[in-house]
mmCIF file of C-alpha atoms in Angstrom:
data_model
loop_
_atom_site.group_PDB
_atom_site.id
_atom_site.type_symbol
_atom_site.label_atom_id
_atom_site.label_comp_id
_atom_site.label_asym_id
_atom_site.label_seq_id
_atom_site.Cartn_x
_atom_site.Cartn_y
_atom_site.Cartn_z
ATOM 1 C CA UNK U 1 11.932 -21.540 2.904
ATOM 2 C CA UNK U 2 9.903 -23.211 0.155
ATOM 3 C CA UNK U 3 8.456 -21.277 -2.389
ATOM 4 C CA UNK U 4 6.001 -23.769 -4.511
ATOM 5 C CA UNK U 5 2.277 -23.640 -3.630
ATOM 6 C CA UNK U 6 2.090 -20.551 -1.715
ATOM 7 C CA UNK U 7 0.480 -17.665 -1.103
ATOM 8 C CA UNK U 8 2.478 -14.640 -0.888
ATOM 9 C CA UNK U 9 1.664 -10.966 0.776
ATOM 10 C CA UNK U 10 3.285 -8.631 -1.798
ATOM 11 C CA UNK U 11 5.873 -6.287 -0.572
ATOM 12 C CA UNK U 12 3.991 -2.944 -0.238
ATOM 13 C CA UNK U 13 5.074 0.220 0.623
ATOM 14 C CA UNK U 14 3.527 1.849 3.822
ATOM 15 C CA UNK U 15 1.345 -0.941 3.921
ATOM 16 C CA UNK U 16 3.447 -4.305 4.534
ATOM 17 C CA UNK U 17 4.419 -3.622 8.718
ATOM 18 C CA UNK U 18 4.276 -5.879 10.787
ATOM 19 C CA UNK U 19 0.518 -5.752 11.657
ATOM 20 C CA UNK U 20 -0.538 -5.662 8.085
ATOM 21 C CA UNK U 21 1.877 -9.345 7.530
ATOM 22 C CA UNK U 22 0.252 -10.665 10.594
ATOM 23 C CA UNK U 23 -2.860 -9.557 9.474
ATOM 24 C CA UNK U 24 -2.649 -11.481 5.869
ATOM 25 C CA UNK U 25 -0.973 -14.738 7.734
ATOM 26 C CA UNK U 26 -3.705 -14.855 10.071
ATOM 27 C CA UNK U 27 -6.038 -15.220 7.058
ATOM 28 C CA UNK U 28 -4.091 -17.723 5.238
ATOM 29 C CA UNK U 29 -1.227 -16.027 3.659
ATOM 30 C CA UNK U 30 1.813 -18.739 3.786
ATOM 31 C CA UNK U 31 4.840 -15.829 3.190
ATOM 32 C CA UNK U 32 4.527 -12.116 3.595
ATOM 33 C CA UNK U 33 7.047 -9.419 2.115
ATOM 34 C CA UNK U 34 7.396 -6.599 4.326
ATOM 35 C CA UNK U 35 7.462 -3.265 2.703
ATOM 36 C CA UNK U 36 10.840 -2.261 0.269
ATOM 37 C CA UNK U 37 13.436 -0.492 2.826
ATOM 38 C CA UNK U 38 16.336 1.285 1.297
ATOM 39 C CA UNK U 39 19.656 -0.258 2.141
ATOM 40 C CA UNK U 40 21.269 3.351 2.982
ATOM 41 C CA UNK U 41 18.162 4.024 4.968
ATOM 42 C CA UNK U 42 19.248 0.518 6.807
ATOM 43 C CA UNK U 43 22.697 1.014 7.021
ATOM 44 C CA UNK U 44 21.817 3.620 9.489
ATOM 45 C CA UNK U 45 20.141 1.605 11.786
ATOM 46 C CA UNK U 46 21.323 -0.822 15.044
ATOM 47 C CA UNK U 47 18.851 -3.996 16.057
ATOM 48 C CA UNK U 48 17.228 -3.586 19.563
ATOM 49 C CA UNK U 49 15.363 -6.101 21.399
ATOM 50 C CA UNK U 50 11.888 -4.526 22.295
ATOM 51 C CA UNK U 51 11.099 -6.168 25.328
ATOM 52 C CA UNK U 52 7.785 -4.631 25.798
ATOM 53 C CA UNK U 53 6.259 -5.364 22.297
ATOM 54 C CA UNK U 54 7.935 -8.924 22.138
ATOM 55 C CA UNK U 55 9.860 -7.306 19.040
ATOM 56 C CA UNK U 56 12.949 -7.030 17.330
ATOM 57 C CA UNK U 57 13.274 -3.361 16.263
ATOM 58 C CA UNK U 58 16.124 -1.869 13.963
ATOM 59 C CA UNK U 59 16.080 1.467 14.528
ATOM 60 C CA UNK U 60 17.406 4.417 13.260
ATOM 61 C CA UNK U 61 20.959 5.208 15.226
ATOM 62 C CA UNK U 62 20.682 8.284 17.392
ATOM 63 C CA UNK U 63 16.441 8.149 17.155
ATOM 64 C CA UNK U 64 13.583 6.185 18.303
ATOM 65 C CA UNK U 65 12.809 5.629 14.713
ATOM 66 C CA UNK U 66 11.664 2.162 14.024
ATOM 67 C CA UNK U 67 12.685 1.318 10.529
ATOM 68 C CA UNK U 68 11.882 -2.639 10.106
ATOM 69 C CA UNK U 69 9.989 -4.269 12.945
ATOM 70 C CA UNK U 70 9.642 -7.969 13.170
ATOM 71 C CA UNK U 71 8.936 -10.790 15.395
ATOM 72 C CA UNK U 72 9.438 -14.511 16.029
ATOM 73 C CA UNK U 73 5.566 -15.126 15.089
ATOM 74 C CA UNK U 74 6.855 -14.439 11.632
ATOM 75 C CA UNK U 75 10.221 -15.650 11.736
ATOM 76 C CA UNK U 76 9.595 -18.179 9.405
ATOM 77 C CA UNK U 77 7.621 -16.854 7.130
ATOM 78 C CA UNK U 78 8.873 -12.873 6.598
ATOM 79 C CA UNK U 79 10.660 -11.857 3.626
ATOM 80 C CA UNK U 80 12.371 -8.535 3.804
ATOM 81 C CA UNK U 81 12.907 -6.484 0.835
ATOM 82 C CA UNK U 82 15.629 -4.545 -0.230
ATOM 83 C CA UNK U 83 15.923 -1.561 -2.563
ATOM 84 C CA UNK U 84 19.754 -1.136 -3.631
ATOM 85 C CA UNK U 85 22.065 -0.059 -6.667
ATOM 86 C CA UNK U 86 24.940 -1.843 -4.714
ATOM 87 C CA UNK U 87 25.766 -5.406 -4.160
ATOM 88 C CA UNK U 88 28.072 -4.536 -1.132
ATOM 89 C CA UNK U 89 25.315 -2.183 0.727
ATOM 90 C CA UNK U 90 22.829 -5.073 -0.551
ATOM 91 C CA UNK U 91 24.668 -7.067 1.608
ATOM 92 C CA UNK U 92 25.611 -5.500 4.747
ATOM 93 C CA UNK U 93 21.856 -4.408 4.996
ATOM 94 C CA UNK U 94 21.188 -8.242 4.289
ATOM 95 C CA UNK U 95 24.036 -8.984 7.064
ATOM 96 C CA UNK U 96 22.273 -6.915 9.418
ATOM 97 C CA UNK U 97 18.567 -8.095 9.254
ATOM 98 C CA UNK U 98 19.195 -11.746 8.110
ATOM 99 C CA UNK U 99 18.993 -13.829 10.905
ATOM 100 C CA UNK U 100 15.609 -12.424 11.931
ATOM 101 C CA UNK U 101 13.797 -13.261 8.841
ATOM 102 C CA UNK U 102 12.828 -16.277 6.377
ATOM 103 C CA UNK U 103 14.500 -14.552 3.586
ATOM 104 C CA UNK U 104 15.939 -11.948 1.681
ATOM 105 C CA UNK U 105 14.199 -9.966 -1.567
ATOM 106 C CA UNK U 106 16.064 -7.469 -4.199
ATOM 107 C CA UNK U 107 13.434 -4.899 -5.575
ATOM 108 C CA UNK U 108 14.093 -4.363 -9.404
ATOM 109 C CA UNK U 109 10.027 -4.047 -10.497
ATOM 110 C CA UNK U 110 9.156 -0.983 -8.377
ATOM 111 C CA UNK U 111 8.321 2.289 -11.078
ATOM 112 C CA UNK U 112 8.494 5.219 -9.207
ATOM 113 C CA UNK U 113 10.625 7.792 -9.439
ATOM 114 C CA UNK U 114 12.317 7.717 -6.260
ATOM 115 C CA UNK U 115 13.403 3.912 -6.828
ATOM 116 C CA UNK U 116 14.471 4.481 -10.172
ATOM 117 C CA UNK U 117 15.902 7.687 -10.033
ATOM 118 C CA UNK U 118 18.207 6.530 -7.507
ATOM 119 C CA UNK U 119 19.129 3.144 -9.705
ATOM 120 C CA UNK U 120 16.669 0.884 -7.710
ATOM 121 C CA UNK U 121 13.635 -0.850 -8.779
ATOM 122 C CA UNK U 122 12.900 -1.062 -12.375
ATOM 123 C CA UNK U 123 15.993 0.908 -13.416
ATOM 124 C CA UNK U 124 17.887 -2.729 -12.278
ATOM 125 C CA UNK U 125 15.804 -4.259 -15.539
ATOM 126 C CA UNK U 126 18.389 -2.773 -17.471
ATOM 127 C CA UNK U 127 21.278 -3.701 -15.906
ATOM 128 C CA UNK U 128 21.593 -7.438 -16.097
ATOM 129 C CA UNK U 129 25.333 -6.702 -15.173
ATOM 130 C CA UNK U 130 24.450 -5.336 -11.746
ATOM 131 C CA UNK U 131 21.569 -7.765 -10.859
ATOM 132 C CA UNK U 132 24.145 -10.179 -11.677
ATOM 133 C CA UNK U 133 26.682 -8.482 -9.241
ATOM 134 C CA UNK U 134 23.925 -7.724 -6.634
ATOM 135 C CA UNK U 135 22.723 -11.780 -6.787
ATOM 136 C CA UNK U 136 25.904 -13.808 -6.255
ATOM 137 C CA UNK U 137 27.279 -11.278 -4.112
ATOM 138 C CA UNK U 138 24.306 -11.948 -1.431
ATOM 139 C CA UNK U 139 24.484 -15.650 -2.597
ATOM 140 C CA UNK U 140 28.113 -16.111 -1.982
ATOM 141 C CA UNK U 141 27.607 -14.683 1.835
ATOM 142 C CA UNK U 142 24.379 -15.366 2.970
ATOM 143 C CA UNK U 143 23.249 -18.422 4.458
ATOM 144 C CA UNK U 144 19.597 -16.620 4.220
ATOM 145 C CA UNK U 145 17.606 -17.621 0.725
ATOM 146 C CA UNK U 146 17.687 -14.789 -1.573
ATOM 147 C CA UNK U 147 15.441 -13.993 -3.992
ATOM 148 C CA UNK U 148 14.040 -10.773 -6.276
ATOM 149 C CA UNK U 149 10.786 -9.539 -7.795
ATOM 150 C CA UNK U 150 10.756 -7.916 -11.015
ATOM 151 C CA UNK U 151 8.276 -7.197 -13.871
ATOM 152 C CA UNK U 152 7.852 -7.502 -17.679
ATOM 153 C CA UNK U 153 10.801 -6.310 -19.947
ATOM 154 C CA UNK U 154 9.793 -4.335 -23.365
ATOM 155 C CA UNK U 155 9.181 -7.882 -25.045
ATOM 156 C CA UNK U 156 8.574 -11.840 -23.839
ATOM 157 C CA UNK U 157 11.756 -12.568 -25.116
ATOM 158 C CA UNK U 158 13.770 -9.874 -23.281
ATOM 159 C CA UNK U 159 12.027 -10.772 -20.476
ATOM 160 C CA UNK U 160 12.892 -14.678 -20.617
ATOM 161 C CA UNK U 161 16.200 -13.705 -21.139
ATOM 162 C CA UNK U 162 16.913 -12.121 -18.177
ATOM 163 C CA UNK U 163 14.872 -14.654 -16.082
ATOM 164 C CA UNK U 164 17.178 -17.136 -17.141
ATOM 165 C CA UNK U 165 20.340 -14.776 -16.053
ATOM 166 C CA UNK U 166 18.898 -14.227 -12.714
ATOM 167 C CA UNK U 167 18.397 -18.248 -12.442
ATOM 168 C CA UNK U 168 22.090 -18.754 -12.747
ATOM 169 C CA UNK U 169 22.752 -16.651 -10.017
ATOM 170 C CA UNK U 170 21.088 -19.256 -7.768
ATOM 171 C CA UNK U 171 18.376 -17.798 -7.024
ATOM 172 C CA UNK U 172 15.667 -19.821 -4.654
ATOM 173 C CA UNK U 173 12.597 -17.912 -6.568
ATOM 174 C CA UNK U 174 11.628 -15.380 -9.120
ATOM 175 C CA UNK U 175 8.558 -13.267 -8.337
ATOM 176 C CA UNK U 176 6.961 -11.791 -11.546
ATOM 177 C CA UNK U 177 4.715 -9.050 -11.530
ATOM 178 C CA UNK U 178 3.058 -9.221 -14.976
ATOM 179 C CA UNK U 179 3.431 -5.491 -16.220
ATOM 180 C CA UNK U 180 5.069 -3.084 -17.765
ATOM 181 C CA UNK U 181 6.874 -0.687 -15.873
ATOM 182 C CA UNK U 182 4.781 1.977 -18.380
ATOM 183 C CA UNK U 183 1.569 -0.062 -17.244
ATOM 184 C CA UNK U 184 -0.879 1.106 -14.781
ATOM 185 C CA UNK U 185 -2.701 -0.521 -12.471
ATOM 186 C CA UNK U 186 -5.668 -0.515 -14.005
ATOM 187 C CA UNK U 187 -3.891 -2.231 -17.535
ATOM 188 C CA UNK U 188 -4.213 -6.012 -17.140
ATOM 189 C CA UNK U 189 -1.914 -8.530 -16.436
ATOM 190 C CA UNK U 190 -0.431 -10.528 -18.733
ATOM 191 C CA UNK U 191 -0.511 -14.011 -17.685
ATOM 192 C CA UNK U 192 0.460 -14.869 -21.007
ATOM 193 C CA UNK U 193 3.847 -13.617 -20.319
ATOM 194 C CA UNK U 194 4.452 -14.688 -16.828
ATOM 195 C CA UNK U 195 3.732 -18.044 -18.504
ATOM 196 C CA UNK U 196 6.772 -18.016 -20.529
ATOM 197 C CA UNK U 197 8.893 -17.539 -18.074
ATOM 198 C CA UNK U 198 6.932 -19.965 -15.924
ATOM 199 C CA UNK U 199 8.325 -22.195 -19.381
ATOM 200 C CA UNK U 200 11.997 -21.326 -19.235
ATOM 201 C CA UNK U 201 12.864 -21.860 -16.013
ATOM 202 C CA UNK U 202 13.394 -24.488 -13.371
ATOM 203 C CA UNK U 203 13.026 -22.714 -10.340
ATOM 204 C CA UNK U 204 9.621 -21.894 -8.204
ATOM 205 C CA UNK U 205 8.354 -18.225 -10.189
ATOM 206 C CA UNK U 206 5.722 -16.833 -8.097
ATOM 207 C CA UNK U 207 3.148 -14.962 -10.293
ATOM 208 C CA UNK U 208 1.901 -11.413 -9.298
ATOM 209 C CA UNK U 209 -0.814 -8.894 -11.045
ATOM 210 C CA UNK U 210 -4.838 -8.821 -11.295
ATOM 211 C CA UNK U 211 -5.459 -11.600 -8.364
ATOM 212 C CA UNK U 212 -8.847 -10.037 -6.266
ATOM 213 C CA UNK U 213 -10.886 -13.014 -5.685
ATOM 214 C CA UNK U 214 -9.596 -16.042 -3.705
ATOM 215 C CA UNK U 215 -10.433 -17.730 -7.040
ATOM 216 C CA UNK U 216 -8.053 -15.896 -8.722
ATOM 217 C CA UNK U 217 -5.426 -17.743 -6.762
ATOM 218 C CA UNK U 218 -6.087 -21.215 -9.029
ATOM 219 C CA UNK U 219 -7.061 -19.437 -12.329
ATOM 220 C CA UNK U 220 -3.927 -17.443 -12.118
ATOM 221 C CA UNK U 221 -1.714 -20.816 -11.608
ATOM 222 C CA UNK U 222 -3.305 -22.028 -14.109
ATOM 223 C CA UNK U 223 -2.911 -19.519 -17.140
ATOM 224 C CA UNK U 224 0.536 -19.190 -16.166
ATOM 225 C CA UNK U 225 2.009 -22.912 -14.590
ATOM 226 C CA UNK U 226 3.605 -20.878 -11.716
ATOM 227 C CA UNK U 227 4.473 -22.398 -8.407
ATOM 228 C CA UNK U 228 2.911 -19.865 -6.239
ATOM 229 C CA UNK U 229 0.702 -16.688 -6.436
ATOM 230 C CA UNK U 230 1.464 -13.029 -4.628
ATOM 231 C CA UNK U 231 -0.884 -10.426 -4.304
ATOM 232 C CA UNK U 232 -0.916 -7.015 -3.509
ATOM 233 C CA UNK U 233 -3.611 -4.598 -4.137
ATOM 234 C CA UNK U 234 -6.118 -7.429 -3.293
ATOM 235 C CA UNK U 235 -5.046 -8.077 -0.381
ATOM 236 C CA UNK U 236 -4.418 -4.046 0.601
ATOM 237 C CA UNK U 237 -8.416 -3.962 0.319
ATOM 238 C CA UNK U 238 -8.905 -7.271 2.336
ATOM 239 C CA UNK U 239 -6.570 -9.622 3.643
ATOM 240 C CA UNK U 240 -8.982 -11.987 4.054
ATOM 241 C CA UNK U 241 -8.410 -12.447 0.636
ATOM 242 C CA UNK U 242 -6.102 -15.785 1.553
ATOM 243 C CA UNK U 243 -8.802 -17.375 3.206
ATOM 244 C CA UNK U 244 -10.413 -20.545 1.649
ATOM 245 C CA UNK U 245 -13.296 -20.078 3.716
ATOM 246 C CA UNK U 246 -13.964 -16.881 2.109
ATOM 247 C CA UNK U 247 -13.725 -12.872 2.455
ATOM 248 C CA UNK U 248 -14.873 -11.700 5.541
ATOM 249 C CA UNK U 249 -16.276 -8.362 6.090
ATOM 250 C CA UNK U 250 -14.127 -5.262 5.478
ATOM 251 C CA UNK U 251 -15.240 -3.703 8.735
ATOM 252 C CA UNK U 252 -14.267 -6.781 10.568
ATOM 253 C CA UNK U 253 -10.455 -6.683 8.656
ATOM 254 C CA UNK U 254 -10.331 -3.169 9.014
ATOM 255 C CA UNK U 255 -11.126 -3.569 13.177
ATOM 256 C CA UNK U 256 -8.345 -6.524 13.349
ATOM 257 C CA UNK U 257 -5.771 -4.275 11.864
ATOM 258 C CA UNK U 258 -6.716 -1.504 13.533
ATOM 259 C CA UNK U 259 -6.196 -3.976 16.901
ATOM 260 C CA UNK U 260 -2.933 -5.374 15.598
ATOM 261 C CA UNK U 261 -1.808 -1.613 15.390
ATOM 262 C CA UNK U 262 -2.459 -0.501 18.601
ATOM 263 C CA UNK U 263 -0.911 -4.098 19.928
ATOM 264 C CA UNK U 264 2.542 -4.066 17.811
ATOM 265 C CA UNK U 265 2.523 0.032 18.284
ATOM 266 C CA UNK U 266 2.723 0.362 14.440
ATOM 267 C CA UNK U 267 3.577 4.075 12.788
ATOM 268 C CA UNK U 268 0.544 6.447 12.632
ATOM 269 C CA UNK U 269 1.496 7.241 8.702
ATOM 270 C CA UNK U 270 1.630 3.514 7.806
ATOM 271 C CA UNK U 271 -1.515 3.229 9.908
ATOM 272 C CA UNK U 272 -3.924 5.901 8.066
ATOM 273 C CA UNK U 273 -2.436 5.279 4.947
ATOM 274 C CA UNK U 274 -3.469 1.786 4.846
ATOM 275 C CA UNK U 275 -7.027 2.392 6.243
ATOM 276 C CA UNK U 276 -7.336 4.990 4.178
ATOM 277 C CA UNK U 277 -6.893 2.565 1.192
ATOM 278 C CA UNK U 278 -9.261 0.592 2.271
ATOM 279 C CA UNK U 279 -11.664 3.033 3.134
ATOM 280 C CA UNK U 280 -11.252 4.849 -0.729
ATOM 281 C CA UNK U 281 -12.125 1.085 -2.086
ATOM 282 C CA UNK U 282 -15.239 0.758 -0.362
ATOM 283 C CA UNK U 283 -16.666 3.950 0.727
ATOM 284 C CA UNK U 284 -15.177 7.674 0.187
ATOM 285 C CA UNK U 285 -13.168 9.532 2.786
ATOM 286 C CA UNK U 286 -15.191 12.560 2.658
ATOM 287 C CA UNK U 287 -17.890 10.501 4.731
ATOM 288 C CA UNK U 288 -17.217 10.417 8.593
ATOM 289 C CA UNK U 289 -15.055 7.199 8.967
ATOM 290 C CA UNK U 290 -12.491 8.813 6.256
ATOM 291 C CA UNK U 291 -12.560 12.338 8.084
ATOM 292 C CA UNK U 292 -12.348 10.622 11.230
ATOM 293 C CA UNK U 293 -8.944 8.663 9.631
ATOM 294 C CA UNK U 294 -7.574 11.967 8.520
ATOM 295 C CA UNK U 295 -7.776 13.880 12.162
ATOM 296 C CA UNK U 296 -6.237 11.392 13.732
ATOM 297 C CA UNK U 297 -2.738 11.726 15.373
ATOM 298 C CA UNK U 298 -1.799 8.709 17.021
ATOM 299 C CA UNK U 299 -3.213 5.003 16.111
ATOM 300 C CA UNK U 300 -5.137 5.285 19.493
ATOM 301 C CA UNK U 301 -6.379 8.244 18.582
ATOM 302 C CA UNK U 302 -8.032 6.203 15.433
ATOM 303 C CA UNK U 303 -9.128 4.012 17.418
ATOM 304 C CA UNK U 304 -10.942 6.162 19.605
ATOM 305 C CA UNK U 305 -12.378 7.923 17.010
ATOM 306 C CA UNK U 306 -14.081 5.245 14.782
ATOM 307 C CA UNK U 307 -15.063 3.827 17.991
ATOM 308 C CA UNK U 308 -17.293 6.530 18.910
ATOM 309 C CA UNK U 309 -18.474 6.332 14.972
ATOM 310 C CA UNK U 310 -19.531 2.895 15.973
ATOM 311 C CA UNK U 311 -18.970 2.172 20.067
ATOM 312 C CA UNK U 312 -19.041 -2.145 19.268
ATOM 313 C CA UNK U 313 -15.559 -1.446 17.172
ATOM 314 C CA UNK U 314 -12.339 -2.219 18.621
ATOM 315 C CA UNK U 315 -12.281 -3.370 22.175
ATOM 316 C CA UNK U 316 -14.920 -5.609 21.982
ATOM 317 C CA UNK U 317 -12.670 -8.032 19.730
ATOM 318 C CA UNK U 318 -9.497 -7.417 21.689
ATOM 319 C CA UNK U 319 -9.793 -10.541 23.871
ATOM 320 C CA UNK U 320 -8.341 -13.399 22.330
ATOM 321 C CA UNK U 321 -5.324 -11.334 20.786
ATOM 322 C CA UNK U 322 -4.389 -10.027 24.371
ATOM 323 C CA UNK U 323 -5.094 -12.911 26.313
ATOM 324 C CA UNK U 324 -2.899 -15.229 23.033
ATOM 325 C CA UNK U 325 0.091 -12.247 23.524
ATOM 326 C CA UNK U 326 -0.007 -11.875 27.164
ATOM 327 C CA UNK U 327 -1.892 -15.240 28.575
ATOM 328 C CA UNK U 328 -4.069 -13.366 30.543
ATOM 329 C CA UNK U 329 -7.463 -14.172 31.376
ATOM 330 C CA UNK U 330 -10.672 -12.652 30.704
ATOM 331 C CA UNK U 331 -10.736 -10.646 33.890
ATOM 332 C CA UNK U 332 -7.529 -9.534 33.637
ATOM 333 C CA UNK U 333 -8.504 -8.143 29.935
ATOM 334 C CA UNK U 334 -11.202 -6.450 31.021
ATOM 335 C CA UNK U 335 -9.026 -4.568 33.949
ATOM 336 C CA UNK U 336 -6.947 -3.135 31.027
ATOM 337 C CA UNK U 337 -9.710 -2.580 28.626
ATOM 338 C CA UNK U 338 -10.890 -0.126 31.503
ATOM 339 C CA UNK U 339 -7.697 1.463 32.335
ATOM 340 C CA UNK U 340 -6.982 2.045 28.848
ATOM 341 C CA UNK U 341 -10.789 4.109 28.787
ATOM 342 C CA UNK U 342 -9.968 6.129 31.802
ATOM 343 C CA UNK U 343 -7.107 7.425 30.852
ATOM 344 C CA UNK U 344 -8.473 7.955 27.451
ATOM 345 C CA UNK U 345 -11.231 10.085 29.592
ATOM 346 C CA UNK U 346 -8.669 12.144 30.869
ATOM 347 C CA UNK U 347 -6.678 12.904 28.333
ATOM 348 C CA UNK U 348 -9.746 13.618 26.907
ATOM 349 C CA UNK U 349 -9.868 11.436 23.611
ATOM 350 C CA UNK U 350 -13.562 10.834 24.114
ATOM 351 C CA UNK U 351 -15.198 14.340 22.800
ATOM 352 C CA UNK U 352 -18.219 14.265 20.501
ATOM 353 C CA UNK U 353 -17.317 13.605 17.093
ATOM 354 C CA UNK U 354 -18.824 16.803 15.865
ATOM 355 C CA UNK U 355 -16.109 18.658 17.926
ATOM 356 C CA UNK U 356 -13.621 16.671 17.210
ATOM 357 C CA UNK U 357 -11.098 15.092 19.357
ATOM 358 C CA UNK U 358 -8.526 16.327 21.586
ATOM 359 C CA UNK U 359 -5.948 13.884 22.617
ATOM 360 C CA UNK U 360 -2.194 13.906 23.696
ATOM 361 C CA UNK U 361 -1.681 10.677 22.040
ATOM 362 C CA UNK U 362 1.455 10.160 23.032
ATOM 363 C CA UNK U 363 0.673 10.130 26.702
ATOM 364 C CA UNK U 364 -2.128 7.656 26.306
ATOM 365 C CA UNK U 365 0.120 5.560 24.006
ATOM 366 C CA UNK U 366 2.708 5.666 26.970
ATOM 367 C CA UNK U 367 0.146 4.874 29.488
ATOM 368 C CA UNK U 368 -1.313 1.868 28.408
ATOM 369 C CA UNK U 369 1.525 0.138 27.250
ATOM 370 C CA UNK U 370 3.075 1.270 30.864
ATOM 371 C CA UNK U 371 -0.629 -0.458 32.279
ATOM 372 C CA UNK U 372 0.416 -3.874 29.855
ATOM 373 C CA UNK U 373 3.746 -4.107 31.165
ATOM 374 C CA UNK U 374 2.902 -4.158 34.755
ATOM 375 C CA UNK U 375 0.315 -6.483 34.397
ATOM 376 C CA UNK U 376 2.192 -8.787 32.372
ATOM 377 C CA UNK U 377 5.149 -8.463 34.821
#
């Protein structure tokens, strides 16, 4: 994995699946962080080869739980994240999902209180000890690069300090978000600071906070010397963010996510939540799209529903994804396309909006994949 002159997804929770990181590579984004995953929440789970997806799924033992889902497409390129207190639980969670991915990351900048109250995240700032123990005991065992993102200590200096420490653990990066854990979003970022880090060490750091405009890529690397730039809340709002061609339209990245979705069978939650975000940055979700979003039970039933809000949405830009994942042709496209209508008919997903929608979303979920496999077979 190299780390200098990249764009990076930032890890995101709810938001960084495995639609949303194909999503943000599509548009240019060289490495994507998949969302932080608790190593006891991973020690739980057993890898399984989804065969109908094209997946690798590790999955909750005793459930049907998805937990991390990945692909080859991103093989090279994924970064999964870890949230631990524990070098050895760091490390058997590493163990288990290592050979799937491009590398591993060790959360110690995340704020909230579930990460911290449990020792994770930010509470790891002040425990140079542990990150220590945490670091060489992945490094030691893993043949994967490791990594870890953190974020601005009470001064520059204290910050430095502990850059340098994590260095000597042989780390092949350092992402720095460039806050406070007491800062808010909406308190800038101080460049300033990732800069003297940037200063101290010899590694790639990858510099994180305040980056909305593709411009923002350069004038970040500049202010701060960094080898590469991640962004998160940018890219939550559009992912098209990473393009040097430019930002396309939100509707069009909202539609392609909403496709990816349905394609890679992506969790409802993660699903609204991230529309939702995107929705509350451009619009309000008291108008129809964002009611529409909130009734919605299944990520077909989304569809559905901000396709009758606008009946040129969704399967009209389906074509080149399904014909790229399956290598069908056009014909054959269209075939599913109406299959997947009919039996939306009957299950009755296509009510007037006013009434709302009725839908056993499960059933039409199990349908049309059932109608994919077939085909593809």
């Amino acid at each position: 994995m190299e780390y200098r002159n990249k764009f990076v997804l930032a890890p995101m929770v709810r938001v960084g699946t495995l639609p949303f990181r194909l999503l943000a590579a599509q548009y240019g984004a060289d490495i994507t962080y998949g969302e932080e995953i608790i190593d006891h929440k991973m020690l739980k789970c057993e890898r399984r080869i989804n065969e109908l997806l094209g997946s690798t799924d590790f999955v909750e033992k005793g459930t049907n739980s998805v937990v991390f889902r990945t692909c080859d497409e991103e093989k090279d390129r994924v970064v999964f994240q870890i949230g631990t207190s524990d070098a050895v639980r760091a490390l058997i969670a590493a163990q288990l999902v290592c050979n799937d991915v491009a590398a591993i990351d060790i959360n110690m900048g995340c704020p909230k209180a579930f990460s911290v109250s449990g020792g994770m995240g930010a509470a790891l700032l002040s425990k140079p000890e542990l990150i220590h123990d945490i670091l060489t005991t992945l490094r030691r065992n893993l043949n994967t690069p490791v990594t870890c993102k953190i974020r601005l200590l009470k001064s520059p200096h204290d910050t430095v300090e502990l850059a340098r420490r994590i260095e000597k653990t042989g780390v092949s990066a350092l992402a720095v978000h460039g806050r406070k854990v007491a800062d808010r979003p909406r308190d800038p970022a101080k460049w300033n600071e990732i800069a003297d880090v940037v200063s101290a060490l010899s590694i790639p750091v990858i510099a994180n906070g305040d980056v909305f405009e593709y411009d923002d890529f350069e004038r970040i690397k500049s202010a701060t010397g960094a080898s590469s730039v991640m962004v998160a809340r940018g890219a939550l709002w559009n992912a098209s963010i990473f393009s040097p061609e430019g930002k396309v339209s939100y509707e069009d990245v909202k539609r392609e996510y909403i496709r990816k979705c349905i394609l890679w069978d992506n969790d409802i939650k993660s699903t609204k939540h991230t529309v939702k975000e995107m929705i509350i940055h451009y619009s309000c979700l008291e108008l129809a799209e964002g009611k529409a979003v909130n009734k919605s039970d299944s990520t077909a039933d989304l569809a559905f529903r901000l396709k009758m809000l606008n009946p040129n949405q969704v399967y009209d830009v389906r074509f080149d994804v399904l014909s790229t994942k399956y290598s069908w042709g056009k014909t054959e496209i269209l075939g599913w396309v109406e299959v997947a209508i009919e039996v939306a008919l009957k299950l009755e997903l296509f009510c007037s909006a006013e009434n709302g929608v009725q839908s056993n979303s499960n059933k039409a979920s199990a349908t049309t994949r059932t109608s994919i496999h077939h085909n593809h077979k």
